XYZ file of C-alpha atoms in Angstrom:
701
model
C -9.040 -49.652 -152.123
C -5.310 -50.415 -149.546
C -4.749 -47.101 -148.198
C -6.463 -44.670 -150.548
C -5.079 -46.651 -153.308
C -6.761 -48.777 -156.324
C -5.683 -52.646 -155.655
C -4.631 -52.917 -158.993
C -1.623 -49.855 -158.440
C -0.298 -51.967 -156.163
C 1.527 -55.478 -156.032
C -0.503 -58.604 -155.470
C 2.228 -60.007 -153.225
C 3.932 -57.475 -151.083
C 1.151 -54.766 -152.091
C 4.533 -52.356 -153.390
C 3.115 -49.128 -155.215
C 2.579 -49.520 -159.347
C 3.461 -53.239 -159.939
C 5.626 -53.332 -163.992
C 4.857 -56.826 -164.605
C 2.046 -59.622 -164.507
C 1.790 -63.425 -164.299
C -0.265 -64.341 -167.579
C -1.645 -67.478 -165.772
C -2.290 -66.417 -162.968
C -4.252 -63.665 -163.554
C -2.256 -61.425 -160.708
C 0.555 -57.886 -161.477
C 3.487 -57.444 -159.932
C 6.318 -56.076 -159.147
C 10.375 -56.554 -160.216
C 11.198 -57.853 -156.358
C 8.245 -60.948 -156.452
C 9.337 -61.102 -160.645
C 12.543 -62.246 -159.768
C 10.835 -65.211 -158.314
C 8.140 -65.379 -160.364
C 10.502 -65.678 -163.181
C 12.771 -68.204 -161.296
C 9.607 -71.167 -160.425
C 9.547 -71.656 -163.915
C 7.507 -70.763 -166.677
C 5.451 -74.083 -166.342
C 4.482 -72.515 -162.621
C 4.101 -68.276 -164.185
C 4.339 -67.073 -167.343
C 5.741 -63.611 -166.977
C 5.572 -60.412 -168.981
C 6.102 -56.875 -168.818
C 3.124 -54.552 -168.953
C 4.467 -51.926 -170.841
C 7.529 -53.040 -172.674
C 6.697 -56.839 -173.936
C 4.418 -57.238 -177.175
C 1.229 -58.046 -176.380
C -1.943 -59.096 -178.549
C -4.940 -56.916 -177.470
C -7.209 -59.992 -176.331
C -4.693 -61.367 -174.030
C -3.963 -57.741 -172.370
C -7.337 -57.689 -171.995
C -7.869 -61.133 -170.520
C -5.355 -60.337 -167.993
C -6.626 -57.264 -166.581
C -10.128 -58.489 -166.318
C -8.733 -61.121 -164.039
C -7.133 -58.948 -162.208
C -9.612 -56.792 -162.145
C -12.225 -59.459 -160.767
C -10.657 -61.115 -158.030
C -8.540 -63.470 -159.718
C -5.938 -63.037 -156.551
C -8.331 -64.304 -153.909
C -8.206 -67.998 -155.884
C -4.709 -68.120 -154.860
C -4.821 -66.706 -151.547
C -8.208 -68.305 -150.421
C -7.134 -69.400 -146.714
C -5.267 -66.227 -146.041
C -8.922 -64.376 -146.023
C -9.681 -66.336 -142.951
C -9.729 -64.614 -140.050
C -7.936 -67.494 -138.462
C -5.157 -67.235 -140.738
C -4.065 -64.116 -139.281
C -4.696 -64.451 -135.518
C -2.623 -67.746 -136.608
C 0.859 -65.772 -137.537
C 0.068 -66.253 -141.471
C 1.033 -63.097 -143.600
C 1.341 -61.943 -146.592
C 5.057 -59.886 -147.155
C 5.110 -56.150 -147.111
C 6.771 -53.939 -149.085
C 10.025 -53.478 -146.701
C 10.140 -57.273 -146.580
C 13.487 -59.066 -148.136
C 12.808 -61.005 -151.049
C 14.969 -63.316 -149.433
C 13.943 -65.232 -147.765
C 10.331 -63.539 -147.022
C 9.195 -63.034 -150.088
C 10.512 -65.869 -152.218
C 8.336 -68.240 -149.734
C 5.357 -66.848 -149.684
C 5.076 -67.296 -153.366
C 6.586 -70.213 -154.331
C 3.968 -71.706 -151.201
C 1.064 -69.834 -152.566
C 1.633 -70.818 -156.476
C 3.587 -73.196 -156.034
C 2.707 -75.716 -153.052
C -0.816 -74.034 -153.839
C -0.827 -74.084 -149.936
C -3.654 -71.467 -149.787
C -5.690 -72.855 -152.798
C -9.380 -74.228 -151.419
C -9.308 -77.326 -151.283
C -12.455 -79.777 -152.525
C -13.389 -82.700 -150.106
C -11.310 -86.229 -150.698
C -12.663 -88.564 -152.669
C -11.592 -92.502 -153.255
C -11.482 -91.880 -156.776
C -9.703 -88.389 -157.517
C -10.136 -88.756 -161.447
C -13.926 -88.419 -161.136
C -13.308 -85.357 -159.316
C -10.895 -84.168 -162.297
C -13.985 -85.050 -164.327
C -16.500 -83.280 -162.671
C -14.245 -79.499 -162.650
C -13.977 -80.162 -166.240
C -17.516 -80.928 -166.975
C -18.283 -77.624 -164.983
C -15.432 -75.583 -167.080
C -16.740 -77.156 -170.598
C -20.216 -75.397 -168.926
C -18.642 -72.478 -167.765
C -16.435 -70.791 -170.891
C -19.754 -70.044 -172.990
C -19.998 -67.430 -170.412
C -17.834 -63.627 -169.250
C -17.150 -65.476 -165.895
C -13.012 -65.584 -166.606
C -12.759 -65.926 -162.474
C -15.386 -69.016 -162.288
C -13.252 -70.826 -164.969
C -9.641 -69.866 -163.723
C -10.985 -71.372 -159.693
C -11.671 -74.683 -161.342
C -8.684 -74.549 -164.026
C -6.607 -73.835 -160.240
C -8.800 -77.107 -158.726
C -7.364 -79.556 -161.741
C -10.091 -78.756 -164.370
C -8.586 -80.004 -167.581
C -8.249 -77.143 -170.537
C -8.190 -79.456 -173.467
C -10.773 -82.158 -172.102
C -12.942 -84.000 -174.563
C -16.530 -84.213 -173.537
C -17.952 -87.284 -173.839
C -21.244 -87.059 -174.444
C -21.055 -83.777 -176.769
C -17.481 -84.505 -178.088
C -16.407 -81.340 -178.134
C -14.020 -79.532 -176.182
C -14.343 -76.250 -173.595
C -12.207 -74.467 -176.953
C -15.129 -75.464 -179.001
C -18.229 -73.789 -176.848
C -15.711 -70.632 -176.241
C -14.938 -70.015 -179.734
C -19.098 -70.975 -180.973
C -20.123 -68.525 -178.026
C -17.642 -65.800 -179.137
C -15.956 -65.710 -176.143
C -12.323 -64.400 -176.951
C -11.259 -63.958 -173.341
C -12.048 -67.510 -172.578
C -10.583 -68.907 -175.138
C -7.293 -66.977 -174.384
C -7.392 -68.390 -171.127
C -7.711 -71.915 -172.294
C -4.631 -71.633 -174.902
C -2.807 -70.230 -171.787
C -3.516 -73.285 -169.721
C -2.686 -76.218 -172.496
C -5.746 -75.780 -175.331
C -5.152 -76.967 -178.345
C -6.673 -74.500 -180.752
C -6.090 -77.467 -183.641
C -8.182 -79.827 -181.708
C -10.857 -81.503 -183.294
C -14.057 -82.137 -182.290
C -16.099 -85.634 -182.760
C -17.196 -84.594 -186.157
C -13.265 -82.708 -186.763
C -14.697 -79.647 -187.113
C -11.769 -77.395 -185.019
C -12.540 -74.276 -182.788
C -11.255 -72.245 -185.988
C -14.342 -73.929 -187.788
C -16.656 -73.177 -185.055
C -16.022 -69.330 -184.529
C -15.620 -68.639 -188.738
C -19.179 -70.393 -188.967
C -21.079 -67.979 -185.591
C -19.295 -65.126 -187.490
C -16.465 -64.395 -184.922
C -13.890 -63.736 -187.551
C -11.382 -62.071 -185.074
C -11.365 -64.690 -182.644
C -11.326 -67.145 -185.606
C -8.313 -65.445 -186.689
C -6.850 -64.749 -182.857
C -7.167 -68.849 -182.437
C -4.412 -69.353 -185.633
C -2.479 -67.255 -184.101
C -2.498 -69.058 -181.347
C -2.062 -71.941 -182.877
C 0.918 -70.593 -184.558
C 2.571 -68.789 -182.105
C 5.063 -71.301 -181.128
C 6.956 -70.246 -185.023
C 5.801 -67.113 -185.000
C 7.651 -65.756 -181.685
C 10.556 -67.456 -182.934
C 10.432 -65.322 -186.292
C 9.875 -62.476 -184.648
C 12.647 -63.128 -182.448
C 15.245 -62.631 -185.007
C 13.511 -60.128 -187.799
C 10.744 -58.637 -185.615
C 7.902 -60.175 -188.204
C 5.269 -62.099 -187.870
C 3.070 -63.945 -190.819
C 0.250 -62.985 -191.686
C -1.323 -66.471 -191.981
C -3.702 -65.800 -194.991
C -0.272 -66.222 -197.453
C 1.468 -68.252 -195.027
C 1.832 -69.424 -191.600
C 6.259 -69.671 -191.555
C 8.901 -66.538 -191.676
C 12.136 -68.044 -192.179
C 15.064 -64.985 -191.542
C 17.272 -64.656 -194.037
C 20.160 -64.109 -192.077
C 23.253 -65.972 -193.315
C 25.828 -63.771 -192.546
C 25.334 -63.927 -189.350
C 25.027 -67.745 -189.060
C 27.353 -70.867 -188.426
C 28.213 -72.840 -191.899
C 30.269 -75.048 -190.311
C 30.867 -78.547 -190.484
C 29.948 -79.439 -186.877
C 26.891 -77.054 -187.463
C 25.616 -78.782 -191.122
C 26.132 -81.991 -188.434
C 23.680 -81.067 -185.861
C 21.066 -80.238 -188.302
C 21.299 -82.847 -189.598
C 20.362 -84.489 -186.703
C 17.900 -82.212 -185.777
C 16.435 -83.635 -188.938
C 16.696 -87.299 -187.946
C 14.425 -86.360 -184.825
C 11.066 -87.493 -184.696
C 7.873 -85.443 -184.514
C 7.337 -85.884 -180.347
C 11.454 -84.767 -180.061
C 11.414 -82.083 -182.197
C 7.813 -80.567 -180.419
C 9.820 -80.699 -177.344
C 13.333 -79.135 -178.722
C 11.307 -76.474 -179.994
C 9.263 -75.632 -177.104
C 12.371 -75.717 -175.381
C 13.845 -72.857 -177.531
C 10.411 -70.956 -177.343
C 11.183 -71.240 -173.668
C 14.894 -69.877 -173.841
C 13.271 -67.168 -176.430
C 11.285 -65.790 -173.819
C 13.759 -66.008 -170.906
C 16.148 -64.006 -173.415
C 13.217 -61.442 -173.892
C 11.957 -60.961 -170.071
C 16.013 -60.602 -169.225
C 16.370 -58.085 -172.232
C 13.169 -55.562 -170.853
C 14.454 -56.740 -167.576
C 18.121 -54.484 -167.865
C 16.432 -51.772 -168.975
C 13.882 -51.314 -166.594
C 16.135 -51.736 -164.427
C 18.339 -48.716 -161.932
C 21.591 -50.344 -162.010
C 23.451 -48.772 -159.656
C 21.212 -50.306 -156.779
C 20.823 -53.604 -158.896
C 22.202 -56.047 -156.294
C 22.467 -59.830 -156.779
C 18.709 -60.453 -155.090
C 17.062 -58.668 -157.903
C 18.994 -60.507 -160.743
C 17.564 -61.847 -164.125
C 17.220 -65.665 -164.406
C 20.077 -66.918 -166.092
C 19.062 -70.069 -167.464
C 15.384 -72.233 -167.582
C 14.124 -73.660 -164.004
C 13.795 -77.095 -163.571
C 10.778 -78.071 -164.215
C 9.724 -81.208 -162.441
C 7.679 -82.871 -165.354
C 10.281 -83.305 -168.142
C 13.298 -85.736 -167.119
C 16.726 -84.775 -165.895
C 18.052 -85.433 -169.985
C 15.852 -82.169 -171.490
C 16.612 -80.179 -168.024
C 19.975 -80.195 -168.465
C 19.648 -79.556 -172.683
C 16.626 -76.834 -171.704
C 20.009 -74.968 -168.961
C 22.332 -75.661 -171.890
C 20.487 -73.564 -174.388
C 21.457 -70.160 -172.342
C 25.501 -71.221 -173.057
C 24.301 -70.321 -176.689
C 26.170 -66.845 -178.014
C 23.360 -64.769 -179.978
C 24.956 -66.835 -183.641
C 24.855 -70.103 -182.199
C 21.005 -69.296 -181.214
C 20.264 -68.202 -184.690
C 21.249 -70.618 -185.958
C 18.914 -73.158 -184.374
C 16.133 -70.730 -184.696
C 16.350 -70.282 -188.013
C 16.416 -74.601 -188.675
C 13.975 -75.019 -186.424
C 11.847 -72.803 -188.417
C 12.733 -74.170 -191.855
C 12.584 -77.790 -190.361
C 9.322 -77.228 -189.195
C 7.759 -76.064 -192.602
C 9.095 -78.671 -194.340
C 7.895 -81.114 -191.953
C 4.046 -79.502 -191.948
C 4.750 -79.915 -196.264
C 6.434 -83.488 -196.166
C 9.272 -82.729 -198.081
C 11.813 -85.653 -198.361
C 10.452 -87.540 -195.784
C 8.848 -91.133 -195.810
C 5.396 -89.981 -193.521
C 4.615 -92.553 -190.362
C 0.753 -90.765 -189.825
C 2.395 -89.634 -186.856
C 0.934 -85.897 -186.060
C 2.281 -83.412 -183.460
C 1.794 -79.880 -183.138
C 0.775 -78.240 -186.273
C 0.913 -81.231 -188.258
C 4.208 -81.800 -188.541
C 5.724 -85.130 -190.042
C 8.948 -86.836 -189.941
C 10.566 -89.770 -189.835
C 11.547 -92.254 -187.177
C 14.092 -91.631 -184.435
C 17.076 -93.270 -185.154
C 18.076 -96.332 -182.856
C 21.312 -94.860 -182.658
C 19.729 -92.071 -181.362
C 21.725 -90.372 -177.918
C 19.548 -88.036 -175.613
C 22.024 -85.682 -175.326
C 21.714 -85.650 -179.210
C 18.340 -83.639 -178.167
C 21.018 -80.371 -178.131
C 23.225 -81.211 -180.855
C 23.949 -77.416 -181.078
C 25.210 -77.882 -177.782
C 28.977 -78.594 -179.323
C 28.771 -75.159 -181.216
C 29.064 -73.217 -177.706
C 31.844 -75.632 -176.314
C 34.517 -74.458 -179.512
C 33.879 -70.661 -177.674
C 34.925 -72.338 -174.121
C 38.457 -71.385 -172.430
C 41.367 -74.094 -173.645
C 41.274 -75.856 -170.836
C 37.689 -77.437 -171.170
C 38.627 -81.010 -172.709
C 35.531 -81.670 -173.338
C 36.077 -82.485 -177.451
C 38.294 -85.140 -176.809
C 37.112 -88.735 -177.683
C 35.040 -89.326 -174.419
C 31.504 -90.084 -174.725
C 29.029 -87.427 -172.977
C 27.268 -90.886 -171.138
C 30.876 -91.527 -169.205
C 30.593 -88.559 -167.140
C 27.237 -87.596 -167.761
C 26.037 -87.144 -163.697
C 29.857 -84.544 -163.447
C 27.829 -82.380 -166.286
C 24.837 -82.784 -164.457
C 26.162 -81.153 -161.578
C 28.221 -78.779 -164.223
C 24.844 -77.607 -165.900
C 23.270 -76.316 -162.729
C 26.128 -73.903 -161.599
C 27.837 -72.536 -164.693
C 24.852 -70.311 -165.519
C 24.897 -68.924 -162.029
C 28.476 -68.497 -161.667
C 28.244 -65.860 -164.499
C 25.497 -64.272 -163.190
C 27.650 -63.643 -160.083
C 30.017 -62.191 -162.301
C 28.180 -59.777 -163.872
C 25.826 -58.119 -160.855
C 28.686 -59.031 -157.807
C 30.742 -55.900 -158.691
C 31.331 -55.451 -154.706
C 32.722 -58.736 -154.657
C 34.658 -57.173 -157.356
C 35.432 -54.071 -155.206
C 36.421 -56.705 -152.711
C 39.220 -58.758 -154.403
C 40.970 -55.490 -156.177
C 41.586 -54.322 -151.820
C 42.366 -57.117 -151.406
C 45.080 -57.517 -154.268
C 46.702 -54.063 -153.223
C 46.976 -55.464 -149.879
C 48.947 -58.541 -150.973
C 50.362 -56.274 -152.806
C 51.788 -55.028 -150.000
C 52.414 -57.772 -147.825
C 54.767 -58.623 -150.653
C 57.012 -55.881 -150.382
C 57.316 -56.099 -146.573
C 58.407 -59.489 -147.180
C 60.710 -58.522 -149.788
C 62.522 -56.261 -147.756
C 62.959 -58.236 -144.401
C 64.106 -61.344 -146.701
C 66.886 -58.769 -147.554
C 67.161 -58.423 -144.289
C 67.424 -61.837 -143.594
C 69.810 -62.423 -145.560
C 71.948 -59.744 -144.428
C 71.808 -60.737 -140.189
C 71.357 -63.893 -141.229
C 67.944 -65.885 -139.963
C 69.321 -66.820 -136.573
C 70.129 -63.228 -135.640
C 66.614 -62.173 -136.848
C 64.650 -64.638 -134.836
C 61.964 -65.481 -137.495
C 60.858 -67.831 -139.842
C 62.739 -70.731 -138.508
C 61.748 -74.375 -140.299
C 58.694 -75.199 -138.245
C 58.849 -72.376 -135.801
C 56.780 -69.103 -135.311
C 58.754 -66.599 -133.473
C 58.191 -63.249 -134.244
C 59.425 -59.835 -133.668
C 59.322 -55.896 -133.809
C 55.474 -56.397 -133.987
C 55.680 -58.569 -137.548
C 54.047 -62.435 -137.092
C 56.414 -64.672 -138.761
C 54.979 -67.902 -140.573
C 57.418 -70.576 -141.278
C 57.837 -74.139 -140.948
C 55.368 -74.997 -144.414
C 54.893 -78.601 -146.202
C 58.248 -79.259 -148.022
C 59.926 -76.376 -147.670
C 57.830 -73.259 -148.823
C 60.698 -70.707 -148.081
C 62.921 -73.042 -150.544
C 62.342 -70.418 -153.493
C 64.780 -67.669 -151.301
C 68.331 -67.968 -151.210
C 69.931 -70.432 -149.006
C 66.597 -72.112 -148.553
C 65.316 -69.755 -146.018
C 61.521 -69.653 -145.545
C 59.475 -66.533 -146.373
C 58.137 -64.037 -144.077
C 54.477 -62.283 -144.012
C 55.093 -59.344 -142.471
C 51.550 -58.011 -140.810
C 51.036 -55.025 -139.292
C 50.989 -55.449 -135.376
C 47.525 -54.486 -135.340
C 46.635 -57.880 -136.946
C 46.805 -60.809 -135.661
C 46.669 -64.522 -136.955
C 42.906 -64.327 -135.875
C 41.844 -61.736 -137.464
C 39.371 -61.622 -140.343
C 40.202 -65.363 -141.077
C 37.941 -65.697 -143.733
C 39.017 -62.395 -146.039
C 42.411 -63.935 -145.730
C 41.694 -66.873 -146.906
C 39.196 -65.695 -150.019
C 42.536 -63.459 -150.700
C 44.872 -66.381 -151.032
C 42.214 -68.571 -152.746
C 41.597 -65.954 -155.281
C 44.765 -66.102 -156.478
C 44.554 -69.802 -157.546
C 41.728 -69.237 -159.731
C 41.859 -69.472 -163.002
C 41.199 -65.941 -164.490
C 42.703 -64.009 -162.188
C 43.707 -61.249 -162.056
C 47.644 -60.732 -162.706
C 49.976 -59.427 -159.726
C 52.974 -59.047 -158.448
C 52.945 -62.015 -156.567
C 52.019 -64.028 -160.315
C 56.224 -64.536 -160.275
C 57.388 -63.710 -157.378
C 58.212 -65.359 -153.866
C 55.125 -67.942 -153.083
C 54.217 -65.381 -150.078
C 50.315 -67.376 -151.539
C 51.433 -69.962 -149.550
C 51.961 -69.242 -146.367
C 48.316 -67.620 -146.553
C 46.619 -70.877 -147.470
C 45.708 -73.101 -144.862
C 46.865 -77.211 -144.832
C 44.624 -77.459 -147.462
C 46.411 -81.641 -148.382
C 49.609 -82.882 -149.316
C 48.110 -83.196 -153.178
C 47.324 -78.951 -153.299
C 50.584 -78.218 -152.167
C 52.492 -80.794 -154.412
C 50.376 -79.348 -157.150
C 52.039 -75.780 -156.777
C 55.409 -76.716 -155.976
C 55.267 -78.782 -159.489
C 53.746 -75.296 -161.285
C 56.925 -73.645 -159.874
C 59.647 -76.458 -160.647
C 60.131 -77.155 -156.808
C 61.408 -81.413 -155.747
C 59.224 -83.248 -153.939
C 59.832 -84.022 -150.580
C 62.720 -86.973 -150.148
C 62.785 -86.912 -154.228
C 64.608 -84.112 -155.729
C 65.234 -84.143 -158.976
C 62.887 -87.896 -159.207
C 61.558 -87.977 -162.804
C 57.472 -87.338 -163.369
C 55.568 -90.244 -163.019
C 53.826 -90.890 -166.901
C 51.225 -93.638 -165.454
C 47.793 -92.946 -164.745
C 44.998 -94.134 -163.359
C 42.212 -97.148 -164.860
C 39.872 -95.423 -165.982
C 36.653 -97.345 -164.284
C 38.201 -95.973 -161.260
C 38.475 -92.528 -162.116
C 35.054 -92.662 -163.162
C 33.516 -94.500 -160.245
C 35.218 -91.717 -157.917
C 34.307 -89.015 -159.742
C 30.497 -90.547 -159.186
C 30.927 -90.256 -155.761
C 32.465 -87.014 -156.196
C 28.991 -85.572 -158.175
C 26.850 -87.364 -155.826
C 27.812 -85.527 -152.496
C 27.865 -81.953 -154.998
C 23.990 -82.674 -155.856
C 23.534 -82.694 -152.469
C 25.032 -80.035 -151.795
C 23.530 -78.126 -154.716
C 19.813 -79.363 -153.502
C 20.685 -77.833 -149.774
C 21.620 -74.604 -151.571
C 18.769 -74.967 -153.667
C 16.755 -75.615 -150.196
C 18.152 -72.805 -148.064
C 19.478 -75.960 -145.297
C 22.358 -74.049 -145.212
C 23.406 -75.936 -141.796
C 23.886 -78.727 -144.519
C 26.522 -76.812 -145.764
C 29.397 -78.323 -143.510
C 28.874 -81.685 -143.679
C 28.362 -81.518 -147.589
C 31.750 -79.989 -148.023
C 33.663 -82.594 -145.729
C 31.775 -85.161 -147.816
C 33.024 -83.300 -151.265
C 36.782 -83.201 -149.980
C 36.765 -86.658 -148.471
C 35.740 -87.719 -151.882
C 38.036 -85.545 -153.753
C 41.157 -86.542 -151.589
C 39.905 -90.379 -152.225
C 40.184 -89.148 -156.270
C 43.338 -87.445 -156.363
C 45.138 -90.434 -154.438
C 44.454 -92.075 -157.634
C 47.067 -90.259 -159.501
C 50.901 -89.787 -158.929
C 52.340 -87.323 -157.168
C 54.459 -85.861 -160.309
C 51.955 -87.060 -162.626
C 54.133 -86.342 -166.323
C 51.128 -84.513 -168.485
C 50.777 -80.921 -166.979
C 46.760 -81.160 -168.335
C 46.857 -84.193 -165.244
C 48.402 -82.115 -162.708
C 46.091 -78.475 -163.705
C 43.440 -80.536 -162.647
C 44.415 -81.848 -159.675
C 45.590 -78.535 -158.278
C 42.182 -77.163 -159.039
C 40.425 -80.268 -157.986
C 42.450 -79.968 -154.833
C 41.992 -76.023 -154.446
C 38.500 -76.132 -155.346
C 37.610 -78.884 -152.652
C 40.044 -76.600 -149.752
C 38.015 -73.825 -150.599
C 34.283 -74.969 -150.315
C 35.416 -76.223 -146.502
C 36.574 -72.741 -146.267
C 33.057 -71.099 -147.535
C 30.253 -73.696 -146.335
C 31.977 -73.189 -142.405
C 30.942 -69.389 -143.553
C 27.377 -71.289 -142.987
C 27.823 -72.144 -139.348
C 26.116 -70.425 -136.275
C 26.946 -67.070 -135.660
C 28.188 -66.147 -131.926
C 25.551 -63.938 -130.862
C 26.394 -59.957 -131.807
C 28.394 -61.145 -134.828
C 27.886 -59.053 -138.441
C 24.697 -61.894 -140.162
C 25.997 -63.709 -142.670
C 25.081 -62.893 -146.287
C 23.212 -65.957 -147.336
C 23.017 -65.248 -150.541
C 26.297 -64.119 -151.499
C 27.761 -67.188 -149.147
C 25.759 -69.552 -151.708
C 26.944 -68.310 -154.794
C 31.059 -68.517 -153.620
C 29.963 -72.222 -152.856
C 28.014 -72.592 -156.350
C 31.278 -71.502 -157.403
C 33.163 -73.960 -155.890
C 31.330 -76.949 -156.852
C 31.648 -75.653 -160.420
C 35.700 -76.141 -160.492
C 35.241 -79.228 -158.914
C 33.209 -80.531 -161.169
C 35.023 -79.355 -164.443
C 38.670 -80.287 -162.991
C 37.205 -83.836 -162.411
C 35.304 -83.801 -165.356
C 39.189 -82.587 -167.057
C 40.088 -86.168 -165.329
C 38.120 -88.093 -166.464
C 38.329 -86.898 -170.233
C 42.574 -87.459 -169.509
C 42.288 -90.869 -168.438
C 39.954 -92.012 -170.810
C 41.656 -90.398 -173.684
C 45.237 -91.708 -172.829
C 44.278 -94.858 -172.110
C 42.141 -95.159 -175.871
C 45.555 -93.699 -177.097
């Protein structure tokens, strides 16, 4: 007990009162804040479920409660119980500690790095150690000591270990002994309920022969857990497994019946057993993510919801999977309800078809639930593992040109960065209410500045630019408590009558150096796609005087969008030439490589690496943009170049905020800063992908 409370009433990570979640495979109870960290680790590290709002098989809930009551947490915090660790300064987080980085770093060390687990003595052959542990597990599961088996599993014992002398697995032993909680623990750690012993008998057969009917029925449910949960997600029903193992929901009115969806279904049916199983498991994980998100949103106080207590926007990376599979798993989050339901029903239908062997030439290959399928086509592309991805592409905005004739392999690296950032950006737009409030305030400030600028412009026209002494070409003189900005490249003031440069009026209490980040963010927001329209959208280019010297490409792109002639080339014709596709792809790969380096730095909280990474990205973007003509004939090219340049420059501005601040300066909100950096990286990747697509399409034509 801690301060008069039972430990089961406290979060096992930070001791917050009344935890509402649990990690099934770790046997611990956790609070909302620690749950968000557990979920971000991925289901291969921690399988999270809500104690009250999620559906629970009774025996599984009893297994978790038994582990939590019998000291499962001491397995994961073994070394922290040593008094020497307290003297060294290593401790558990307190309820008052911040989620990031204090609680998150502790939880990652505890479960991902297994930093506090008891270490076995080193041996020359690690395989012998694993085999010994697995044999101990094989013997222990006949008893009721769950914590002993969990300790063995934490040290590396294999749940599917096949005992060479006895010809059985641990699950066979637990089933024969009637240990239903041990069976639940083994299944959670990957034990196969359908695995045969040396004589071909399954754990279900052992349970029935020993008279443990309830355990036998539960093992059947575990064997069909994947398809059962997919069906329950759509229609809220599970099969009873006495009259059949599959429920195929009838939802034809809400499904996608287009030709594209039918083609995707054919690709799914062509997958061999292994790939079909991988796809089904990935969809299962996505169902788990969506269900936990729904529970999360219903149990949170939305008035206090902040960015560090957000839902998990996509499936975390599993290092045991390939990069292609991880990317496909993350793209599942982009599916809307209609697309996702279509995919689930096709998987359920095909699982049933494969088990029955209808319309197939069995190869003898078997997988989960006895499924059989035809061999993998020779022309199969790894990206076809998720053919339904193309359904969600149809719903993207018109600026995404991914439906052209370009193959996915040509910009595979760009899409890796895009996949890891797009869902995070969507989550940012949902929960970052305070940023939206700031943007609205800045929009009002721009409107006020625009009004003052127009008044000064009218005065300048009446009295002459020289008489007012402001805004001369290349000058910066100011009078009357105002700051005049002039001398922009290409004569930005050419939009005013007589070619006078625009004047940005700032109250005398503000200086050119006051709130630089706020002003830059305000200016850049007007160049972002989907920015709210304001008075400046069709007026004089006041924003150009707010933007720092980005690079010649950005200025040229802005001027092209408004019909302004280039320097030294007034009235020049657009240049229809496009660079070589290979050159564009080569530069795109360099941009993507630098973006990946930046995203790794963000994931590892290496904020001091932001500035050098942004410089590399800006340099690579400049080199890529230099391949294209200054006045491209295609509007799509000019828009993509404009987004590429402005995003790269904005990335530099945001990354500079991560530099060490002076003593006494306000602390940097690294959570918000990282999200802003990801937004910029997403825009750069998207623009680069568009340029590759356009160039390839035009060259093929």
